[in-house]
PDB file of C-alpha atoms in Angstrom:
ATOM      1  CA  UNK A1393      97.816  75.481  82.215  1.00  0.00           C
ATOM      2  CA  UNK A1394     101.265  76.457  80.428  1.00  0.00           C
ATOM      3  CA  UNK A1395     102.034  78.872  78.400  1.00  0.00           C
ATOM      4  CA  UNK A1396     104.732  78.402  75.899  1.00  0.00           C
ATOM      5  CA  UNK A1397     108.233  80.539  75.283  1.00  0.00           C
ATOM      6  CA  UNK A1398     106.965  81.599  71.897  1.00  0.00           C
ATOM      7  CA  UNK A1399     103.108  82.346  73.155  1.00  0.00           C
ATOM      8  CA  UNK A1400     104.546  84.604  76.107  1.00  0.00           C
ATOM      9  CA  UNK A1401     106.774  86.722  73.935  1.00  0.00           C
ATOM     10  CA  UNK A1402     103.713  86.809  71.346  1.00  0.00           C
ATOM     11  CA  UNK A1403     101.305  88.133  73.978  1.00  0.00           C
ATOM     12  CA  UNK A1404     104.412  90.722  75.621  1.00  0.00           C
ATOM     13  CA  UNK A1405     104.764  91.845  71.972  1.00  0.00           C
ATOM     14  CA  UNK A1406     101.047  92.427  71.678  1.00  0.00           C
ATOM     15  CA  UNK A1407     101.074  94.147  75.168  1.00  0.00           C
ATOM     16  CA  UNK A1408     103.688  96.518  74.168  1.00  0.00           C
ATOM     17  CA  UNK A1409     101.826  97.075  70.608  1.00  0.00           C
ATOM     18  CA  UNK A1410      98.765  98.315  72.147  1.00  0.00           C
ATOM     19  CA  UNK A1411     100.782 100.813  74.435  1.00  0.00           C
ATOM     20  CA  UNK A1412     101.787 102.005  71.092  1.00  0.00           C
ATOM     21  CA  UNK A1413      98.777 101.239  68.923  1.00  0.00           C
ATOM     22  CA  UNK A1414      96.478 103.190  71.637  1.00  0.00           C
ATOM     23  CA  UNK A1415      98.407 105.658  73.781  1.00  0.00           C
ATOM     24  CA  UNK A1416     100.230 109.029  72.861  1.00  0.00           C
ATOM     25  CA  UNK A1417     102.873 110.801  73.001  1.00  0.00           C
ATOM     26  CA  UNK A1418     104.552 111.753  75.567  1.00  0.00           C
ATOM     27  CA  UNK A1419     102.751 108.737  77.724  1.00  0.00           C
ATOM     28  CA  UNK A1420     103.702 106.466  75.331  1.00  0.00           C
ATOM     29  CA  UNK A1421     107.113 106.982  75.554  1.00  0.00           C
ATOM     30  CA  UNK A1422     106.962 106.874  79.481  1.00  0.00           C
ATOM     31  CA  UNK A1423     105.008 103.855  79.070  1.00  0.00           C
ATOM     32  CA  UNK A1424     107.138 101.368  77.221  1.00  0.00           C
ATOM     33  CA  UNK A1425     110.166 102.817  78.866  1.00  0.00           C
ATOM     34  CA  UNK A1426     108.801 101.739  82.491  1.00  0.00           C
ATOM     35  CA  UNK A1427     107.175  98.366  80.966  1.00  0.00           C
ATOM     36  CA  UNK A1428     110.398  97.323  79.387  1.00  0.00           C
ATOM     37  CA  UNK A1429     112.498  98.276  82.507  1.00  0.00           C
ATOM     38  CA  UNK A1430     110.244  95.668  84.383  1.00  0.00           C
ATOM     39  CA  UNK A1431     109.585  93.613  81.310  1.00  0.00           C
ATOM     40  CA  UNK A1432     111.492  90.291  82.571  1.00  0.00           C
ATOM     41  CA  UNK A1433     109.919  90.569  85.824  1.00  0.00           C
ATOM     42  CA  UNK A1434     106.296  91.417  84.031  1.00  0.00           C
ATOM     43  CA  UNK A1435     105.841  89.036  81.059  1.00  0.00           C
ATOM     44  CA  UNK A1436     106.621  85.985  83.430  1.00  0.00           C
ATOM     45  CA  UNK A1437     104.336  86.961  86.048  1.00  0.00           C
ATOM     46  CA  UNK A1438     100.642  85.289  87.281  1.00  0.00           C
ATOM     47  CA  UNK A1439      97.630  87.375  87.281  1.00  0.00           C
ATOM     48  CA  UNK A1440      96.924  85.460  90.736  1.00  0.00           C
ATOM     49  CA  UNK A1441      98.688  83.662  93.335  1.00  0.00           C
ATOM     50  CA  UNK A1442      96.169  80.677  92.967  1.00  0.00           C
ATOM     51  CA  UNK A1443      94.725  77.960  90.360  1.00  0.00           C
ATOM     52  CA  UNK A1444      90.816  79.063  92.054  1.00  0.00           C
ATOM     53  CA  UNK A1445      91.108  82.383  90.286  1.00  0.00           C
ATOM     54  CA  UNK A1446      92.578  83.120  87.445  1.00  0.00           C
ATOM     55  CA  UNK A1447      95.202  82.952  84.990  1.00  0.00           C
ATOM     56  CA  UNK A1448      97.654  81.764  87.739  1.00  0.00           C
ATOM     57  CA  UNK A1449     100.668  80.716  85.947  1.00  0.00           C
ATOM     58  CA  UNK A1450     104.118  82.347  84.310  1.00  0.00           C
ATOM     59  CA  UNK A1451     102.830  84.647  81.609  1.00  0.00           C
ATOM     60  CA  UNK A1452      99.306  84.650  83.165  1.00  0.00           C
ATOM     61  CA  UNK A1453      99.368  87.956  84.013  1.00  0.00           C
ATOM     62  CA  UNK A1454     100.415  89.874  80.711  1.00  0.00           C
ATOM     63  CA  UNK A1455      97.435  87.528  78.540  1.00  0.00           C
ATOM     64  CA  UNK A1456      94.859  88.816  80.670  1.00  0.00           C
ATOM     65  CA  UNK A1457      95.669  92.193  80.798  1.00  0.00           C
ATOM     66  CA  UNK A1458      95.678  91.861  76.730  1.00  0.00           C
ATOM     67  CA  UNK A1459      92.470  90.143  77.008  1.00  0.00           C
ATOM     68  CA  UNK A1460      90.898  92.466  79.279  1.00  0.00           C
ATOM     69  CA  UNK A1461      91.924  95.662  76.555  1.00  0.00           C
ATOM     70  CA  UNK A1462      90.202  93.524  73.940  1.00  0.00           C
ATOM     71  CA  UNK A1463      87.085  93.063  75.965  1.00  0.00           C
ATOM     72  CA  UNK A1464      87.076  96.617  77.139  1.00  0.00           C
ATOM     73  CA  UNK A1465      87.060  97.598  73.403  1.00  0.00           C
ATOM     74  CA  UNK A1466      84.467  95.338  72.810  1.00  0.00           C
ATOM     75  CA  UNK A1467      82.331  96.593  75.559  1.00  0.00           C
ATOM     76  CA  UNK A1468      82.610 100.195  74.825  1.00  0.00           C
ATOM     77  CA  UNK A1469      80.511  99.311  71.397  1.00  0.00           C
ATOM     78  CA  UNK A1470      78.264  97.186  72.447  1.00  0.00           C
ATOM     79  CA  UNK A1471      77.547 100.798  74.965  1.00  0.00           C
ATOM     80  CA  UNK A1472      77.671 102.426  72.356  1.00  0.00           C
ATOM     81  CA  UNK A1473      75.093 100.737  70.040  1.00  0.00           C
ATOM     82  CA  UNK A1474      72.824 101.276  73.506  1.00  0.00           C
ATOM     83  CA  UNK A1475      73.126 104.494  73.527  1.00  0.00           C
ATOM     84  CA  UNK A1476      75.429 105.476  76.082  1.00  0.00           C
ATOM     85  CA  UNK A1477      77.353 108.866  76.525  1.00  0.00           C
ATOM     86  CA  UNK A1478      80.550 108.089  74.908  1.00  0.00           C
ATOM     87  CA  UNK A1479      81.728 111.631  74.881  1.00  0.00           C
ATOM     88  CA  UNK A1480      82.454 111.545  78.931  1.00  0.00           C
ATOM     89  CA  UNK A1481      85.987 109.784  78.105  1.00  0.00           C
ATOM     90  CA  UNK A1482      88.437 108.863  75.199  1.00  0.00           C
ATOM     91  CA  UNK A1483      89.625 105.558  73.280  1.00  0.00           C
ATOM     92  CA  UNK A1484      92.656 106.319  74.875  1.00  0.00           C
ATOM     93  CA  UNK A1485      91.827 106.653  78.348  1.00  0.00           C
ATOM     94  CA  UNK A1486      89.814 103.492  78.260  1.00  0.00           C
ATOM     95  CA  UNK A1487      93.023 101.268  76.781  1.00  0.00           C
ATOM     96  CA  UNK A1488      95.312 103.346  79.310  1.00  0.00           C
ATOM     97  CA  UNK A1489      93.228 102.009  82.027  1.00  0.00           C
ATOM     98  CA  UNK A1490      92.905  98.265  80.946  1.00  0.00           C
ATOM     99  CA  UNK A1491      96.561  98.286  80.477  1.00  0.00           C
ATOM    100  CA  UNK A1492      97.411  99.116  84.187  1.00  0.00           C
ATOM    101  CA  UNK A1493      94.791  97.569  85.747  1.00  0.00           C
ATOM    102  CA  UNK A1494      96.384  95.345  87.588  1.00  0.00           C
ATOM    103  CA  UNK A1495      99.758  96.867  87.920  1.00  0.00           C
ATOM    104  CA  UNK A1496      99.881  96.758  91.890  1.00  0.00           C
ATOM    105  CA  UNK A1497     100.341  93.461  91.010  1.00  0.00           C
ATOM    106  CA  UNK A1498     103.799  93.325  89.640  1.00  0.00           C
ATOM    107  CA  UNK A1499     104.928  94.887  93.513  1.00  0.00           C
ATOM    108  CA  UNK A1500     107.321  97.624  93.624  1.00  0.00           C
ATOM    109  CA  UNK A1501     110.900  98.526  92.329  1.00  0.00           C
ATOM    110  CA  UNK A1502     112.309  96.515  94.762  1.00  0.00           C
ATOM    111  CA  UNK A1503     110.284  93.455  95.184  1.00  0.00           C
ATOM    112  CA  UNK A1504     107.648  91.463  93.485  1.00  0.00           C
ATOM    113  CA  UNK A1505     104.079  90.510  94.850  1.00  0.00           C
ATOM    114  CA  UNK A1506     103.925  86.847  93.852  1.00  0.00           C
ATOM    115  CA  UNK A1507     106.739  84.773  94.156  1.00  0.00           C
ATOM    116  CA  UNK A1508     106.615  80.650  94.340  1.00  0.00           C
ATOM    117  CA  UNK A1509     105.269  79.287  96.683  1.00  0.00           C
ATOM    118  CA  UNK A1510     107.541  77.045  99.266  1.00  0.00           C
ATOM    119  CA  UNK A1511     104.978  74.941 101.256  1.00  0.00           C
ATOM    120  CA  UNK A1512     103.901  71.847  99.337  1.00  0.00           C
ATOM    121  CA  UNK A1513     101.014  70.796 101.116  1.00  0.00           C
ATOM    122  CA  UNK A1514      99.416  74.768 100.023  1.00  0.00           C
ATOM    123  CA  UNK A1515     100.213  73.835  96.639  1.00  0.00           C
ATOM    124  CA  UNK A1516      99.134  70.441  96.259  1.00  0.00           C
ATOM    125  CA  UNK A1517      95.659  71.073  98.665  1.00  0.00           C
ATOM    126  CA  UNK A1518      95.526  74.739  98.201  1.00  0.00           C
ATOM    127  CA  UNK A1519      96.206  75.361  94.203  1.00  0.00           C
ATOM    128  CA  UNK A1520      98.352  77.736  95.658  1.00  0.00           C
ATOM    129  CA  UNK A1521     101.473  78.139  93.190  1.00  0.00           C
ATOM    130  CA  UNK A1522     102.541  81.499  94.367  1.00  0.00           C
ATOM    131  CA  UNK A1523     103.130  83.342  97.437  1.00  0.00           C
ATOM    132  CA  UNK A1524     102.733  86.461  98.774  1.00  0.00           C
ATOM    133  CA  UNK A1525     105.813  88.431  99.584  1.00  0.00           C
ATOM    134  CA  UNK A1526     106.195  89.462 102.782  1.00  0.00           C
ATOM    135  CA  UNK A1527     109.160  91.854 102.156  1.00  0.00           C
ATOM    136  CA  UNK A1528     106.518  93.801 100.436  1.00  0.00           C
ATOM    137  CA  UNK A1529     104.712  96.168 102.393  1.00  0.00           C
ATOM    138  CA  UNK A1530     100.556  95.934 102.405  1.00  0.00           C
ATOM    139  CA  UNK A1531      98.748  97.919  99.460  1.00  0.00           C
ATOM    140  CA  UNK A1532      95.875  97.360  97.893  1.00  0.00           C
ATOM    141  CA  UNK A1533      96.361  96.352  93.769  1.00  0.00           C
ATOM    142  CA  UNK A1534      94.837  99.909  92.385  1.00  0.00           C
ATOM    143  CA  UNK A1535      96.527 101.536  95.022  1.00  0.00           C
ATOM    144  CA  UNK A1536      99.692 100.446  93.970  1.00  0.00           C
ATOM    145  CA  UNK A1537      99.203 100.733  90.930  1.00  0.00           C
ATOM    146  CA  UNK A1538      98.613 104.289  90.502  1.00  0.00           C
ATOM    147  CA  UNK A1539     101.609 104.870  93.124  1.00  0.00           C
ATOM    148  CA  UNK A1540     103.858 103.014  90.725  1.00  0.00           C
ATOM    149  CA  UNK A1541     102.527 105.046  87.709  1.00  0.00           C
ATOM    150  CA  UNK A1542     102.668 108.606  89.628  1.00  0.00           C
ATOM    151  CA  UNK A1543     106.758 107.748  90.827  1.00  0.00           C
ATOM    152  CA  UNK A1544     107.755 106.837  87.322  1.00  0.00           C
ATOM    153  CA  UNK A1545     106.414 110.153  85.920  1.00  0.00           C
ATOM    154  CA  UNK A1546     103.514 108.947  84.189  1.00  0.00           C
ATOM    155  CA  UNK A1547     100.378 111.002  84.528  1.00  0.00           C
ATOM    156  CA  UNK A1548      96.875 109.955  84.234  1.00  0.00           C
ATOM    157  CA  UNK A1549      93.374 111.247  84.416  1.00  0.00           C
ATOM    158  CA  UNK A1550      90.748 111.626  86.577  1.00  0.00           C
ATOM    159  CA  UNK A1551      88.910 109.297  84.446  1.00  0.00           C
ATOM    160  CA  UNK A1552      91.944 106.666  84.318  1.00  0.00           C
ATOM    161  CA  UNK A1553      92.343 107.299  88.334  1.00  0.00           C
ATOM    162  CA  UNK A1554      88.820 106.179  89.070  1.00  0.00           C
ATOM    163  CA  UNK A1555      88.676 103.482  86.328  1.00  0.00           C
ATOM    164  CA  UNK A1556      91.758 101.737  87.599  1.00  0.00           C
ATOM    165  CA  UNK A1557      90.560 102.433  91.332  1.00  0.00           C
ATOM    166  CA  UNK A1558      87.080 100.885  91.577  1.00  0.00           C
ATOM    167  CA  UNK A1559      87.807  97.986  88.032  1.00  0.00           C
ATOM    168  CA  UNK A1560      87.003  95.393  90.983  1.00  0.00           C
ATOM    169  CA  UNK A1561      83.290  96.972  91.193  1.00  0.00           C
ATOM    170  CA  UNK A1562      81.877  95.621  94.315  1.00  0.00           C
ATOM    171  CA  UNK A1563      83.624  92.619  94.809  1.00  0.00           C
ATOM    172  CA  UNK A1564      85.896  95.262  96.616  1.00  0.00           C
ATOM    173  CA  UNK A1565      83.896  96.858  99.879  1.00  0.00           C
ATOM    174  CA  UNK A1566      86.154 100.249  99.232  1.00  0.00           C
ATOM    175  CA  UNK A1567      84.201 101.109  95.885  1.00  0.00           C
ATOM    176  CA  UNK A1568      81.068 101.242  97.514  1.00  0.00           C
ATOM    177  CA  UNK A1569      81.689 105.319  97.917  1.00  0.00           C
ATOM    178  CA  UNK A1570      81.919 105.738  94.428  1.00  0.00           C
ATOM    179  CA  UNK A1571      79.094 102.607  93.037  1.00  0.00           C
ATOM    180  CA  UNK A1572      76.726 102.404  95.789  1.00  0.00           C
ATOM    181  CA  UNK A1573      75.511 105.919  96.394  1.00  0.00           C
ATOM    182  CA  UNK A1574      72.446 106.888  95.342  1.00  0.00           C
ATOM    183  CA  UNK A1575      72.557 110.697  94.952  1.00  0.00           C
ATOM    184  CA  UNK A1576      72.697 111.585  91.444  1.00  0.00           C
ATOM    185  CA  UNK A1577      75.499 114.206  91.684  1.00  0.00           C
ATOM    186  CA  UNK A1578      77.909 111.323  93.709  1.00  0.00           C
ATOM    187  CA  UNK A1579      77.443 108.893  90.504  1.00  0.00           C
ATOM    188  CA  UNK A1580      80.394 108.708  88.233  1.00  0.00           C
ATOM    189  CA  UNK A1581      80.244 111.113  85.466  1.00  0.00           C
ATOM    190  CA  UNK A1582      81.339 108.566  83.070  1.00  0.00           C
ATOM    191  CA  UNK A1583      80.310 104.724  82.405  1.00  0.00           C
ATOM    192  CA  UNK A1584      84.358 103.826  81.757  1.00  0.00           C
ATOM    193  CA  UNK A1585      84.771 102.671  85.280  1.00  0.00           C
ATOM    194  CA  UNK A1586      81.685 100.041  84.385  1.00  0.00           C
ATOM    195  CA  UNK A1587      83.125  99.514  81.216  1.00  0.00           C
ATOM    196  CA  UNK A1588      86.333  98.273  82.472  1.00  0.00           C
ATOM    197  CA  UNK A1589      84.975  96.467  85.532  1.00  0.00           C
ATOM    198  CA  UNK A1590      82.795  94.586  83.079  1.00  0.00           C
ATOM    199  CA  UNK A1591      85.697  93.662  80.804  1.00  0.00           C
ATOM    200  CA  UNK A1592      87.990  92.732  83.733  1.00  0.00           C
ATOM    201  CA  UNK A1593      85.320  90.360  85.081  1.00  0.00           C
ATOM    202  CA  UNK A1594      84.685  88.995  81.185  1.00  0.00           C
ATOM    203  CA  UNK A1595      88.286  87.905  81.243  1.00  0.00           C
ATOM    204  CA  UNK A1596      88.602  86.526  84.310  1.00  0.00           C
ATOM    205  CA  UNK A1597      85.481  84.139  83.905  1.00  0.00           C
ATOM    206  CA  UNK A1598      86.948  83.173  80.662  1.00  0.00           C
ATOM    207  CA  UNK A1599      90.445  82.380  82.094  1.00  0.00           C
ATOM    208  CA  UNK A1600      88.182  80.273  84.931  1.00  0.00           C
ATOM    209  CA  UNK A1601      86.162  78.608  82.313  1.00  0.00           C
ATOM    210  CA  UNK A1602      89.341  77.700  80.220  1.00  0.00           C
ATOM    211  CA  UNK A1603      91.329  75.995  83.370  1.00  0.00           C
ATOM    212  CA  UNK A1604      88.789  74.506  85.350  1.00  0.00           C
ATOM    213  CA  UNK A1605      85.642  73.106  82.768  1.00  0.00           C
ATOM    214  CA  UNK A1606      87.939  70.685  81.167  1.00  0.00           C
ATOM    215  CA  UNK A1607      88.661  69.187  84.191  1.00  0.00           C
ATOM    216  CA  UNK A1608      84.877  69.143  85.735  1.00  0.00           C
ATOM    217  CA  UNK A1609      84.144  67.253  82.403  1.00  0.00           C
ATOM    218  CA  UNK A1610      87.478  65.208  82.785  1.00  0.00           C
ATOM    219  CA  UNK A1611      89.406  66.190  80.172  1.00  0.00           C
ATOM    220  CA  UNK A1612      93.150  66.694  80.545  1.00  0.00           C
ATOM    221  CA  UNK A1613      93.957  68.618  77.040  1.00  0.00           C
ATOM    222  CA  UNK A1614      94.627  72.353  77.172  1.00  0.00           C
ATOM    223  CA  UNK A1615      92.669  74.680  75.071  1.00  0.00           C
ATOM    224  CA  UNK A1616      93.315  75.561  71.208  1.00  0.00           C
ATOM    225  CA  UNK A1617      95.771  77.780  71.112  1.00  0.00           C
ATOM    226  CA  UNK A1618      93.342  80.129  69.025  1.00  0.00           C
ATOM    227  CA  UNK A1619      91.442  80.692  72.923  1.00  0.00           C
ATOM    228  CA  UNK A1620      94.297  82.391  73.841  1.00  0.00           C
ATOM    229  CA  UNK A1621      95.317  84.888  70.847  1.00  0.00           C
ATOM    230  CA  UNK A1622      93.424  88.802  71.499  1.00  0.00           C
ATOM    231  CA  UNK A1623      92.715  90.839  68.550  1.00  0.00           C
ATOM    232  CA  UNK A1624      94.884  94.493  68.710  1.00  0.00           C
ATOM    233  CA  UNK A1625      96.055  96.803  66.188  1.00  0.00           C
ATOM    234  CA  UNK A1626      99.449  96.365  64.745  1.00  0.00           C
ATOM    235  CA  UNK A1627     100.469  93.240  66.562  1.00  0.00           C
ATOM    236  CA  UNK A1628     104.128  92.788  66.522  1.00  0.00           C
ATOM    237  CA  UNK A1629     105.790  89.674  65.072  1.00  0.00           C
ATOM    238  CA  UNK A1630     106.691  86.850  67.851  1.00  0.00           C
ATOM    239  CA  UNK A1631     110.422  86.786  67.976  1.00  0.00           C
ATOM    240  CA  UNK A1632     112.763  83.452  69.200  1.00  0.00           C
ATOM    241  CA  UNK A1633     112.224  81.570  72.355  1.00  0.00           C
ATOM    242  CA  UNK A1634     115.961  82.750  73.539  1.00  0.00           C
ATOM    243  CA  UNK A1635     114.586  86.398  73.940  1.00  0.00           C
ATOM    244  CA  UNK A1636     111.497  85.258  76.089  1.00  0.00           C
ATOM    245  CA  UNK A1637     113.740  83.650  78.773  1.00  0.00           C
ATOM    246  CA  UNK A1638     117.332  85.009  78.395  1.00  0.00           C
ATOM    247  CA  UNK A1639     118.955  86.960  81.001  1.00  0.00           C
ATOM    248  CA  UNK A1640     116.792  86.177  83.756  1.00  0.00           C
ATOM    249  CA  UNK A1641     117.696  87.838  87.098  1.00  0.00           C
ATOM    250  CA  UNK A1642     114.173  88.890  89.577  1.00  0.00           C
ATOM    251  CA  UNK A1643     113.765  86.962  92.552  1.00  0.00           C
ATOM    252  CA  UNK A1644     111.941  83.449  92.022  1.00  0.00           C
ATOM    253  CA  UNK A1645     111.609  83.294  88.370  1.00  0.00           C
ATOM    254  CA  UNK A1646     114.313  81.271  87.565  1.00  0.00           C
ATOM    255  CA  UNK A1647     112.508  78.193  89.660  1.00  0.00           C
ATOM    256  CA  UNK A1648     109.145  78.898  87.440  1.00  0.00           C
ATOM    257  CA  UNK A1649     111.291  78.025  84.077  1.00  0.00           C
ATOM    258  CA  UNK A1650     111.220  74.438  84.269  1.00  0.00           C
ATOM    259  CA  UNK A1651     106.754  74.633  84.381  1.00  0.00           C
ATOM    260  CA  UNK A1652     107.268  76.521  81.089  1.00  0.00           C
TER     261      UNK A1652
END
């Protein structure tokens, strides 16, 4: 699917009201300065390199990450009303973590992680859109992430560390030391990192469900618009199309403006 101009600046403006909306000061600050350094190069990125997983096209990557706050948020009541121990870990570190996720994914200062890809025959048999970069060195996507949090001055929790860490859950063989033990004192101390791994796999299914039932039932129209729009506090007003795409300089995005 395809995003508009006006839907990725809406969903960018929503990303950058939550950092506000959720997170304090002086992270705040650190927060939008960093996001809005990179913010070309992040509101135009994929959440994947491929149309098999999720939410891989321009803008992909900033609606899930919105969608993945509002389903953390979501999740933490419905613990709640269970009667889980919400007093291990804050509103705030829960949001924190759902934010940056998935940063490892935007690559480093230098060079992004996904850029087009140039072999037709992997797009058109493969779904593959994007490639990976090779000029990027090998990291895994939390570990990145928290590298490119931890260089830009931005501190985080224990809490936010191991969230962002294991938010794969087992799909990722590394998390096993932290969700497969079975002594009671090696068991997280707090249900976030379950919280978030649940709300990062709610999203995802949803983006799958979104691109790929219409076309097992052979339709070819894209979802309502309203599928795409995720509830936050103080949303900021969409501004023109001419701010969403202006200026653009990172490597490979200028080729992804004519799928827009």
């Amino acid at each position: 699917m395809n995003l508009t101009a006006e839907q990725i600046q809406e969903n960018w403006d929503i990303f950058i009201g939550n950092i506000n909306a959720y997170i304090s000061s002086p992270r705040k600050e650190k927060l939008i300065e960093f996001y809005e350094k990179y913010e070309e190069r992040i509101m135009l990125m994929p959440a994947a390199h491929k149309k098999e997983y999720h939410n891989a096209f321009p803008g992909g990557y900033v609606e899930h990450v919105n969608r993945v706050v509002g389903c953390a948020l979501k999740q933490a009541k419905l613990w709640t009303s269970e009667g889980a121990d919400m007093t291990t870990f804050t509103e705030e570190e829960l949001v924190f973590a759902a934010i940056n996720h998935d940063l490892g994914k935007m690559g480093d200062e230098e060079h992004e992680s996904y850029i087009p890809q140039t072999d037709q025959w992997r797009k058109d048999k493969l779904g593959e859109d994007y490639m990976f970069n090779t000029k990027l060195p090998f990291a895994s996507v939390p570990d990145r992430g928290l590298f490119m949090l931890q260089s830009h001055g931005i501190q985080y929790t224990f809490n936010e560390m191991l969230a962002i860490q294991t938010h794969d859950g087992l799909y990722d063989e590394a998390n096993k030391k932290y969700l497969m033990t079975y002594l009671p004192e090696q068991k997280p101390r707090t249900c976030m990192p379950l919280i978030l791994h649940q709300a990062d796999l709610m999203a995802a299914r949803i983006e799958f469900e979104r691109e790929w039932f219409p076309k097992f039932n052979g339709e070819v129209k894209e979802s309502p618009k309203k599928n795409f729009k995720i509830e936050t506090k103080k949303p900021t007003p969409a501004v023109a199309k001419q701010k969403a795409l202006s200026s653009v300089r990172s490597e490979g995005l200028k080729n992804l403006l004519d799928n827009l």
